[in-house]
């Protein structure tokens, strides 16, 4: 028996269409569908589209970010404001302070000594805006025993002592902090639903068992209604979790900006993952990292599903290589709207046309998916769509005008399946899972000025997730 009929929606560009839902599936699409004893929901002519999928974000980092001290623009712009923000952080005199969003324009190349001058009383760790580095003050260096520790991510000065700067060592560093549970994800699930996001790909590398279990529990308990695709599960992880809405995707490999890998070692890692029949998702932000990856893939080959995360700088001469290898680029043009002025200031003019490519990749038949990289980039998918269309920096300048795409093209790259980013967009059709978003007007009208407030309702698996 039909559970719900959504009446009078625009579906696949056609107005006045009804959609019937039974259980977690769409069971009928057409005009004047019988409702019988089903609940009837009036769409009032709004577009009904598949739920959006954010193909690259970090769930627990988002939850931790929401409870952290803001250490960069727009709230904090100079050393005095940073000292004030740290001083106002809640907690007792011995409690840890966690800061996020730091950038060098605030107080330069921050290290333990410089941070001690701002806040020496409590142990402080501040994450750089890139997410690649933590900066610890003296109390935090002592508390984590960095002086006697051995890890390639620990930066040391000429005297051999740690500077307080730790690169790409989140899991290692977390083990040296006071024990804590992964943060709850209920607020994250609600925020995603309000924006029309029904599924996410968590791109956290080397996700520890406790964090994976917390995600699974959040799904089972219903506080995270979204479907979750994991990139950070171990290479031998099963493809589907008992939580049903938790699946395992390609294996995440980070080519760190601070220390590029040995080619032979990278080749062995990719080869081992491919031998298990699993694709790889490789973090490539710099030109050098991308060229190293392409060189290694010449040796080990590719598998369907191999993907490049970010592709922040893609030289024009590599685009055909990406197409020939069948690689997908999961990119984040939202960074242009968030910090495009910094790129124009800090990146060589010759490289600026290579930033967060969209149109040139699509025109060359390279699969492209869009995502947020939240909390490091703006989460709102409608803002990311706008950024892909305008490529406008906060100062109003345009970053790479030739890489603009249409709003419809950008939206389509949020509608592709979790296991096929950049593939064929999902559609409202009989038999499809009832993950849908109802907008406040026809789609063409919404795409003239994409905004999250156009989301009227979000359904996941046949149940309303927003409003709940």
Short mmCIF file of C-alpha atoms in Angstrom, two decimals:
data_model
loop_
_atom_site.label_atom_id
_atom_site.label_comp_id
_atom_site.label_asym_id
_atom_site.label_seq_id
_atom_site.Cartn_x
_atom_site.Cartn_y
_atom_site.Cartn_z
CA UNK A 1 0.00 0.00 0.00
CA UNK A 2 1.31 3.45 -0.92
CA UNK A 3 2.55 5.39 2.12
CA UNK A 4 2.83 8.85 0.58
CA UNK A 5 1.86 10.75 -2.55
CA UNK A 6 3.66 13.98 -3.34
CA UNK A 7 1.14 15.90 -5.39
CA UNK A 8 1.74 18.48 -8.13
CA UNK A 9 5.53 18.65 -8.34
CA UNK A 10 7.80 19.52 -11.23
CA UNK A 11 9.66 16.28 -11.98
CA UNK A 12 12.43 15.96 -14.55
CA UNK A 13 11.33 19.31 -15.99
CA UNK A 14 7.64 18.36 -16.30
CA UNK A 15 5.11 20.25 -14.13
CA UNK A 16 2.05 18.78 -12.42
CA UNK A 17 3.53 15.36 -11.66
CA UNK A 18 2.67 13.13 -8.68
CA UNK A 19 5.18 10.80 -7.04
CA UNK A 20 4.16 7.83 -4.90
CA UNK A 21 6.42 6.39 -2.20
CA UNK A 22 6.06 2.98 -0.57
CA UNK A 23 8.57 2.09 2.11
CA UNK A 24 11.91 3.44 0.97
CA UNK A 25 11.15 3.34 -2.77
CA UNK A 26 9.47 5.44 -5.43
CA UNK A 27 6.66 3.26 -6.72
CA UNK A 28 4.85 5.49 -9.21
CA UNK A 29 5.43 8.70 -11.14
CA UNK A 30 2.61 10.30 -13.13
CA UNK A 31 -0.39 12.57 -13.15
CA UNK A 32 -3.36 12.21 -10.77
CA UNK A 33 -2.02 9.17 -8.90
CA UNK A 34 -4.56 7.58 -6.53
CA UNK A 35 -3.82 8.32 -2.90
CA UNK A 36 -6.18 5.84 -1.21
CA UNK A 37 -5.16 5.93 2.46
CA UNK A 38 -1.73 7.42 1.74
CA UNK A 39 -0.51 10.67 3.20
CA UNK A 40 -0.70 13.46 0.60
CA UNK A 41 1.94 16.17 0.46
CA UNK A 42 1.26 19.19 -1.76
CA UNK A 43 4.38 20.22 -3.69
CA UNK A 44 2.65 23.39 -4.92
CA UNK A 45 4.55 23.30 -8.21
CA UNK A 46 8.00 23.09 -6.66
CA UNK A 47 10.72 20.98 -8.26
CA UNK A 48 11.24 17.51 -6.82
CA UNK A 49 14.83 16.38 -7.41
CA UNK A 50 17.04 13.55 -6.15
CA UNK A 51 18.80 14.24 -2.89
CA UNK A 52 22.19 15.89 -3.17
CA UNK A 53 25.36 13.93 -2.36
CA UNK A 54 28.43 15.74 -1.03
CA UNK A 55 31.27 13.67 -2.47
CA UNK A 56 34.01 14.82 -0.05
CA UNK A 57 33.70 16.05 3.53
CA UNK A 58 34.79 15.09 7.06
CA UNK A 59 31.95 14.36 9.49
CA UNK A 60 33.73 14.28 12.83
CA UNK A 61 35.94 17.23 11.91
CA UNK A 62 32.75 19.16 11.13
CA UNK A 63 31.31 18.34 14.56
CA UNK A 64 34.57 19.23 16.32
CA UNK A 65 34.88 22.40 14.26
CA UNK A 66 31.50 23.61 15.45
CA UNK A 67 32.71 23.46 19.07
CA UNK A 68 36.12 25.02 18.42
CA UNK A 69 37.55 28.53 18.72
CA UNK A 70 37.61 30.43 15.42
CA UNK A 71 41.21 31.48 14.77
CA UNK A 72 41.00 33.09 11.34
CA UNK A 73 38.97 35.48 9.19
CA UNK A 74 36.40 36.86 9.29
CA UNK A 75 36.23 36.74 13.10
CA UNK A 76 39.96 36.89 13.81
CA UNK A 77 42.30 38.99 11.68
CA UNK A 78 45.29 39.96 13.88
CA UNK A 79 47.34 38.70 16.87
CA UNK A 80 45.34 40.72 19.41
CA UNK A 81 42.05 39.25 18.22
CA UNK A 82 43.57 35.75 18.26
CA UNK A 83 44.82 36.20 21.84
CA UNK A 84 41.38 37.45 22.86
CA UNK A 85 39.60 34.49 21.21
CA UNK A 86 41.87 31.97 22.93
CA UNK A 87 41.50 33.73 26.25
CA UNK A 88 37.71 33.58 26.01
CA UNK A 89 37.67 29.86 25.20
CA UNK A 90 35.55 27.93 27.73
CA UNK A 91 37.14 25.54 30.21
CA UNK A 92 39.19 25.66 33.38
CA UNK A 93 42.82 26.79 33.69
CA UNK A 94 44.15 23.34 32.76
CA UNK A 95 41.65 22.48 30.01
CA UNK A 96 42.68 22.12 26.40
CA UNK A 97 41.76 24.79 23.86
CA UNK A 98 41.05 23.65 20.29
CA UNK A 99 41.26 26.28 17.58
CA UNK A 100 40.48 26.04 13.87
CA UNK A 101 40.78 28.06 10.69
CA UNK A 102 44.18 29.66 11.23
CA UNK A 103 45.91 31.42 8.32
CA UNK A 104 49.23 33.21 8.27
CA UNK A 105 47.64 36.61 7.57
CA UNK A 106 46.51 36.61 11.22
CA UNK A 107 49.86 36.29 13.04
CA UNK A 108 52.45 34.97 10.58
CA UNK A 109 54.08 31.53 10.62
CA UNK A 110 52.77 30.58 14.04
CA UNK A 111 54.79 28.14 16.16
CA UNK A 112 54.94 27.18 19.86
CA UNK A 113 56.97 30.24 20.89
CA UNK A 114 54.70 32.67 19.03
CA UNK A 115 51.60 30.95 20.36
CA UNK A 116 52.94 31.13 23.93
CA UNK A 117 53.14 34.88 23.58
CA UNK A 118 49.41 34.88 22.81
CA UNK A 119 48.20 32.23 25.29
CA UNK A 120 50.66 30.35 27.54
CA UNK A 121 48.30 29.36 30.37
CA UNK A 122 46.46 26.37 28.92
CA UNK A 123 47.49 23.76 26.36
CA UNK A 124 46.42 25.01 22.93
CA UNK A 125 46.29 23.29 19.57
CA UNK A 126 45.23 25.24 16.50
CA UNK A 127 44.49 23.66 13.14
CA UNK A 128 45.66 25.46 10.02
CA UNK A 129 42.89 26.39 7.62
CA UNK A 130 44.15 23.79 5.13
CA UNK A 131 43.59 21.01 7.67
CA UNK A 132 47.15 19.80 7.01
CA UNK A 133 48.85 21.09 10.15
CA UNK A 134 48.35 21.54 13.89
CA UNK A 135 50.19 24.22 15.85
CA UNK A 136 50.77 23.51 19.57
CA UNK A 137 51.84 25.96 22.27
CA UNK A 138 54.49 25.09 24.87
CA UNK A 139 52.02 23.57 27.32
CA UNK A 140 50.57 21.37 24.56
CA UNK A 141 54.06 20.32 23.39
CA UNK A 142 54.83 19.21 26.95
CA UNK A 143 51.48 17.49 27.45
CA UNK A 144 51.86 15.45 24.23
CA UNK A 145 55.55 14.65 24.89
CA UNK A 146 56.55 15.84 21.45
CA UNK A 147 60.17 16.34 22.51
CA UNK A 148 60.81 12.62 22.85
CA UNK A 149 58.39 11.49 20.18
CA UNK A 150 59.20 10.08 16.76
CA UNK A 151 56.90 10.90 13.87
CA UNK A 152 57.75 12.27 10.41
CA UNK A 153 55.09 14.96 10.82
CA UNK A 154 56.81 16.62 13.80
CA UNK A 155 58.62 19.73 12.59
CA UNK A 156 61.88 20.40 14.42
CA UNK A 157 64.10 23.45 14.59
CA UNK A 158 67.85 23.60 14.03
CA UNK A 159 68.38 22.59 17.67
CA UNK A 160 66.36 19.42 17.11
CA UNK A 161 63.52 20.50 19.37
CA UNK A 162 59.90 20.46 18.14
CA UNK A 163 58.64 23.78 16.86
CA UNK A 164 55.06 22.94 17.85
CA UNK A 165 54.05 22.44 14.21
CA UNK A 166 52.80 18.94 13.39
CA UNK A 167 51.95 17.94 9.81
CA UNK A 168 49.45 15.32 8.62
CA UNK A 169 49.39 13.43 11.91
CA UNK A 170 45.81 13.72 13.15
CA UNK A 171 45.37 10.12 14.28
CA UNK A 172 48.80 9.98 15.90
CA UNK A 173 48.29 13.28 17.69
CA UNK A 174 44.79 12.36 18.84
CA UNK A 175 46.21 9.34 20.68
CA UNK A 176 48.37 11.71 22.75
CA UNK A 177 45.49 13.93 23.82
CA UNK A 178 43.23 13.39 26.83
CA UNK A 179 40.79 10.56 26.09
CA UNK A 180 37.58 11.70 24.48
CA UNK A 181 34.72 10.27 22.48
CA UNK A 182 34.12 11.27 18.87
CA UNK A 183 31.76 14.28 18.84
CA UNK A 184 28.06 13.68 18.28
CA UNK A 185 26.77 14.08 14.74
CA UNK A 186 23.12 14.99 15.35
CA UNK A 187 23.60 18.69 14.58
CA UNK A 188 25.56 17.73 11.47
CA UNK A 189 22.79 15.46 10.22
CA UNK A 190 20.20 18.19 10.75
CA UNK A 191 22.32 20.81 8.95
CA UNK A 192 22.86 18.51 5.97
CA UNK A 193 19.14 17.77 5.74
CA UNK A 194 18.25 21.48 5.75
CA UNK A 195 20.46 21.92 2.69
CA UNK A 196 18.99 18.97 0.78
CA UNK A 197 21.96 16.65 1.31
CA UNK A 198 20.83 13.03 1.61
CA UNK A 199 24.23 11.37 1.32
CA UNK A 200 27.88 12.15 1.99
CA UNK A 201 31.28 10.69 1.31
CA UNK A 202 33.47 10.92 4.39
CA UNK A 203 36.99 11.44 3.08
CA UNK A 204 38.81 11.22 6.41
CA UNK A 205 41.94 9.11 5.79
CA UNK A 206 42.73 6.10 8.00
CA UNK A 207 39.50 6.38 9.94
CA UNK A 208 40.05 4.74 13.32
CA UNK A 209 37.65 1.99 14.47
CA UNK A 210 36.13 4.20 17.19
CA UNK A 211 35.25 6.92 14.70
CA UNK A 212 33.82 4.45 12.20
CA UNK A 213 31.77 2.85 14.98
CA UNK A 214 30.49 6.28 16.03
CA UNK A 215 29.34 7.01 12.49
CA UNK A 216 27.64 3.63 12.27
CA UNK A 217 25.91 4.16 15.63
CA UNK A 218 24.78 7.65 14.57
CA UNK A 219 23.18 6.16 11.45
CA UNK A 220 21.55 3.31 13.37
CA UNK A 221 20.20 5.68 16.03
CA UNK A 222 18.82 8.03 13.38
CA UNK A 223 20.74 11.14 14.47
CA UNK A 224 22.60 11.00 11.14
CA UNK A 225 19.91 10.14 8.58
CA UNK A 226 22.22 10.54 5.57
CA UNK A 227 23.79 7.65 3.69
CA UNK A 228 27.54 7.61 4.29
CA UNK A 229 30.25 6.40 1.91
CA UNK A 230 33.64 5.92 3.59
CA UNK A 231 37.04 6.48 1.96
CA UNK A 232 39.05 6.01 5.15
CA UNK A 233 38.17 2.39 5.89
CA UNK A 234 41.13 -0.05 5.90
CA UNK A 235 42.08 -1.59 2.53
CA UNK A 236 40.56 -4.94 3.54
CA UNK A 237 37.28 -3.48 4.86
CA UNK A 238 34.02 -5.08 3.78
CA UNK A 239 32.13 -3.14 1.15
CA UNK A 240 28.87 -2.77 3.10
CA UNK A 241 28.31 -2.30 6.83
CA UNK A 242 25.45 -3.89 8.81
CA UNK A 243 24.23 -0.31 9.31
CA UNK A 244 22.84 -0.55 5.72
CA UNK A 245 23.34 3.14 4.96
CA UNK A 246 27.10 2.90 5.52
CA UNK A 247 29.18 1.76 2.54
CA UNK A 248 32.88 1.61 1.76
CA UNK A 249 34.35 3.36 -1.25
CA UNK A 250 37.86 3.74 -2.69
CA UNK A 251 40.80 3.77 -0.30
CA UNK A 252 42.04 7.24 0.61
CA UNK A 253 45.73 8.00 0.08
CA UNK A 254 47.11 11.41 1.04
CA UNK A 255 49.97 12.87 -0.97
CA UNK A 256 50.97 15.39 1.68
CA UNK A 257 51.81 18.89 0.53
CA UNK A 258 54.59 19.08 3.14
CA UNK A 259 56.39 15.85 2.19
CA UNK A 260 55.85 14.19 -1.18
CA UNK A 261 56.06 10.40 -1.24
CA UNK A 262 58.67 8.05 -2.59
CA UNK A 263 57.45 6.86 -6.00
CA UNK A 264 58.20 3.20 -5.33
CA UNK A 265 56.40 3.29 -1.99
CA UNK A 266 53.35 4.96 -3.53
CA UNK A 267 53.32 2.40 -6.35
CA UNK A 268 53.39 -0.45 -3.83
CA UNK A 269 50.52 1.07 -1.82
CA UNK A 270 48.29 1.54 -4.85
CA UNK A 271 49.19 -1.91 -6.19
CA UNK A 272 48.20 -3.56 -2.87
CA UNK A 273 44.84 -1.77 -2.82
CA UNK A 274 44.13 -2.56 -6.49
CA UNK A 275 44.98 -6.21 -5.87
CA UNK A 276 42.08 -6.32 -3.42
CA UNK A 277 39.81 -5.07 -6.18
CA UNK A 278 39.43 -1.67 -4.57
CA UNK A 279 39.96 1.71 -6.22
CA UNK A 280 41.98 4.54 -4.69
CA UNK A 281 41.05 8.14 -3.86
CA UNK A 282 44.23 10.18 -3.89
CA UNK A 283 44.53 13.59 -2.23
CA UNK A 284 46.27 15.86 -4.76
CA UNK A 285 46.43 19.56 -4.01
CA UNK A 286 49.69 20.59 -5.66
CA UNK A 287 50.88 20.31 -9.24
CA UNK A 288 53.79 18.13 -8.04
CA UNK A 289 51.51 15.68 -6.26
CA UNK A 290 49.35 15.25 -9.35
CA UNK A 291 52.34 14.66 -11.62
CA UNK A 292 53.77 12.09 -9.18
CA UNK A 293 50.44 10.25 -9.10
CA UNK A 294 50.16 10.17 -12.89
CA UNK A 295 53.71 8.86 -13.16
CA UNK A 296 52.98 6.06 -10.70
CA UNK A 297 49.70 5.16 -12.41
CA UNK A 298 51.67 4.72 -15.65
CA UNK A 299 53.42 1.87 -13.86
CA UNK A 300 50.65 0.25 -11.81
CA UNK A 301 47.63 1.06 -13.98
CA UNK A 302 44.16 2.17 -12.91
CA UNK A 303 40.91 0.60 -11.78
CA UNK A 304 37.39 1.89 -12.46
CA UNK A 305 36.57 4.21 -9.59
CA UNK A 306 40.07 5.61 -9.10
CA UNK A 307 39.66 9.27 -8.24
CA UNK A 308 41.57 12.44 -7.48
CA UNK A 309 40.51 14.40 -4.42
CA UNK A 310 40.61 18.20 -4.77
CA UNK A 311 42.61 18.61 -7.99
CA UNK A 312 43.33 22.12 -6.74
CA UNK A 313 45.97 22.67 -9.43
CA UNK A 314 45.58 20.71 -12.66
CA UNK A 315 47.95 21.74 -15.46
CA UNK A 316 46.30 21.90 -18.88
CA UNK A 317 48.75 19.39 -20.33
CA UNK A 318 47.55 16.69 -17.87
CA UNK A 319 43.84 16.88 -18.71
CA UNK A 320 44.02 14.37 -21.55
CA UNK A 321 46.00 12.03 -19.27
CA UNK A 322 43.16 12.15 -16.73
CA UNK A 323 40.61 11.30 -19.41
CA UNK A 324 42.72 8.51 -20.89
CA UNK A 325 43.14 6.87 -17.49
CA UNK A 326 39.43 7.17 -16.66
CA UNK A 327 40.12 9.14 -13.48
CA UNK A 328 37.41 11.11 -11.70
CA UNK A 329 38.17 14.51 -10.20
CA UNK A 330 36.26 15.35 -7.01
CA UNK A 331 36.80 19.07 -6.64
CA UNK A 332 35.65 22.05 -4.54
CA UNK A 333 35.07 25.35 -6.36
CA UNK A 334 33.56 26.64 -3.12
CA UNK A 335 37.11 27.43 -2.03
CA UNK A 336 37.17 30.18 -4.67
CA UNK A 337 34.26 31.96 -2.99
CA UNK A 338 35.79 31.37 0.43
CA UNK A 339 39.42 32.33 -0.22
CA UNK A 340 39.87 33.19 -3.90
CA UNK A 341 41.49 36.51 -2.98
CA UNK A 342 44.22 34.61 -1.12
CA UNK A 343 44.87 32.48 -4.21
CA UNK A 344 45.15 35.58 -6.40
CA UNK A 345 47.63 37.05 -3.95
CA UNK A 346 49.72 33.96 -3.15
CA UNK A 347 49.67 31.75 -6.26
CA UNK A 348 51.79 32.49 -9.29
CA UNK A 349 49.73 34.20 -11.98
CA UNK A 350 50.69 31.47 -14.47
CA UNK A 351 49.08 28.84 -12.21
CA UNK A 352 45.84 30.65 -11.45
CA UNK A 353 44.06 29.32 -14.54
CA UNK A 354 44.75 25.78 -13.24
CA UNK A 355 42.83 26.32 -9.98
CA UNK A 356 39.82 24.10 -9.30
CA UNK A 357 39.12 23.38 -12.95
CA UNK A 358 35.57 22.51 -13.98
CA UNK A 359 34.67 23.42 -17.58
CA UNK A 360 37.92 22.31 -19.19
CA UNK A 361 37.65 18.91 -17.50
CA UNK A 362 34.00 18.46 -18.46
CA UNK A 363 34.67 19.55 -22.04
CA UNK A 364 37.48 16.96 -22.20
CA UNK A 365 35.10 14.21 -20.96
CA UNK A 366 36.82 13.89 -17.58
CA UNK A 367 34.34 12.83 -14.89
CA UNK A 368 33.88 15.65 -12.36
CA UNK A 369 32.00 15.64 -9.06
CA UNK A 370 31.50 18.58 -6.72
CA UNK A 371 31.86 18.61 -2.96
CA UNK A 372 32.58 20.87 0.00
CA UNK A 373 35.59 19.47 1.91
CA UNK A 374 33.73 20.73 4.99
CA UNK A 375 34.74 21.90 7.53
CA UNK A 376 37.74 23.20 5.57
CA UNK A 377 35.54 24.56 2.78
CA UNK A 378 31.98 25.96 2.83
CA UNK A 379 29.41 23.18 3.35
CA UNK A 380 26.40 24.73 1.59
CA UNK A 381 26.05 22.91 -1.76
CA UNK A 382 24.02 25.78 -3.22
CA UNK A 383 26.87 28.17 -2.42
CA UNK A 384 29.31 25.74 -4.06
CA UNK A 385 27.07 25.62 -7.14
CA UNK A 386 27.07 29.42 -7.24
CA UNK A 387 30.86 29.44 -6.91
CA UNK A 388 31.17 27.04 -9.85
CA UNK A 389 29.00 29.40 -11.90
CA UNK A 390 30.58 32.73 -10.94
CA UNK A 391 34.08 31.78 -9.67
CA UNK A 392 33.92 35.03 -7.73
CA UNK A 393 36.34 35.67 -4.84
CA UNK A 394 35.16 37.47 -1.67
CA UNK A 395 36.72 40.66 -3.07
CA UNK A 396 34.63 40.37 -6.24
CA UNK A 397 37.50 39.32 -8.48
CA UNK A 398 36.99 36.38 -10.86
CA UNK A 399 39.31 33.37 -10.58
CA UNK A 400 39.57 31.52 -13.89
CA UNK A 401 36.60 32.84 -15.84
CA UNK A 402 37.01 30.22 -18.58
CA UNK A 403 36.33 27.46 -16.03
CA UNK A 404 32.77 28.61 -15.31
CA UNK A 405 29.98 26.08 -15.75
CA UNK A 406 26.21 26.47 -15.69
CA UNK A 407 24.17 26.04 -12.53
CA UNK A 408 22.50 22.98 -14.08
CA UNK A 409 25.89 21.40 -14.77
CA UNK A 410 27.02 22.13 -11.22
CA UNK A 411 23.86 20.70 -9.66
CA UNK A 412 24.20 17.56 -11.78
CA UNK A 413 27.57 16.95 -10.14
CA UNK A 414 25.88 16.82 -6.76
CA UNK A 415 23.31 14.33 -8.05
CA UNK A 416 25.68 11.56 -9.12
CA UNK A 417 25.76 8.33 -7.04
CA UNK A 418 28.17 7.87 -4.15
CA UNK A 419 29.88 5.00 -5.94
CA UNK A 420 30.05 6.80 -9.28
CA UNK A 421 30.90 10.46 -8.69
CA UNK A 422 30.91 12.34 -11.96
CA UNK A 423 28.75 9.63 -13.57
CA UNK A 424 25.14 9.80 -14.70
CA UNK A 425 23.02 11.99 -12.40
CA UNK A 426 20.23 10.21 -10.53
CA UNK A 427 16.63 10.94 -11.55
CA UNK A 428 13.20 10.67 -10.00
CA UNK A 429 12.01 7.33 -11.37
CA UNK A 430 10.07 4.24 -10.37
CA UNK A 431 12.23 1.85 -8.35
CA UNK A 432 14.70 4.49 -7.19
CA UNK A 433 15.41 4.94 -3.50
CA UNK A 434 13.18 7.68 -2.08
CA UNK A 435 15.98 10.15 -1.32
CA UNK A 436 14.49 13.41 -2.62
CA UNK A 437 14.47 17.16 -2.15
CA UNK A 438 11.45 19.39 -2.69
CA UNK A 439 12.30 22.92 -3.76
CA UNK A 440 10.14 26.03 -3.43
CA UNK A 441 9.81 26.71 -7.18
CA UNK A 442 10.51 25.14 -10.57
CA UNK A 443 14.13 24.17 -11.00
CA UNK A 444 14.93 26.74 -13.70
CA UNK A 445 13.82 29.50 -11.33
CA UNK A 446 15.88 28.13 -8.45
CA UNK A 447 19.02 27.87 -10.58
CA UNK A 448 18.92 31.55 -11.47
CA UNK A 449 20.00 32.23 -7.87
CA UNK A 450 20.81 28.95 -6.07
CA UNK A 451 20.29 29.18 -2.30
CA UNK A 452 19.71 26.72 0.52
CA UNK A 453 16.51 28.48 1.59
CA UNK A 454 14.89 27.09 -1.56
CA UNK A 455 14.88 23.65 0.11
CA UNK A 456 11.36 23.08 1.43
CA UNK A 457 11.67 19.43 2.43
CA UNK A 458 14.19 16.61 2.37
CA UNK A 459 13.28 12.93 2.29
CA UNK A 460 15.73 10.09 3.01
CA UNK A 461 14.65 6.50 2.53
CA UNK A 462 10.97 7.43 2.40
CA UNK A 463 11.02 9.46 5.64
CA UNK A 464 11.06 13.23 6.00
CA UNK A 465 14.40 14.31 7.41
CA UNK A 466 13.60 18.01 7.03
CA UNK A 467 11.42 19.36 8.38
CA UNK A 468 11.29 16.41 10.74
#
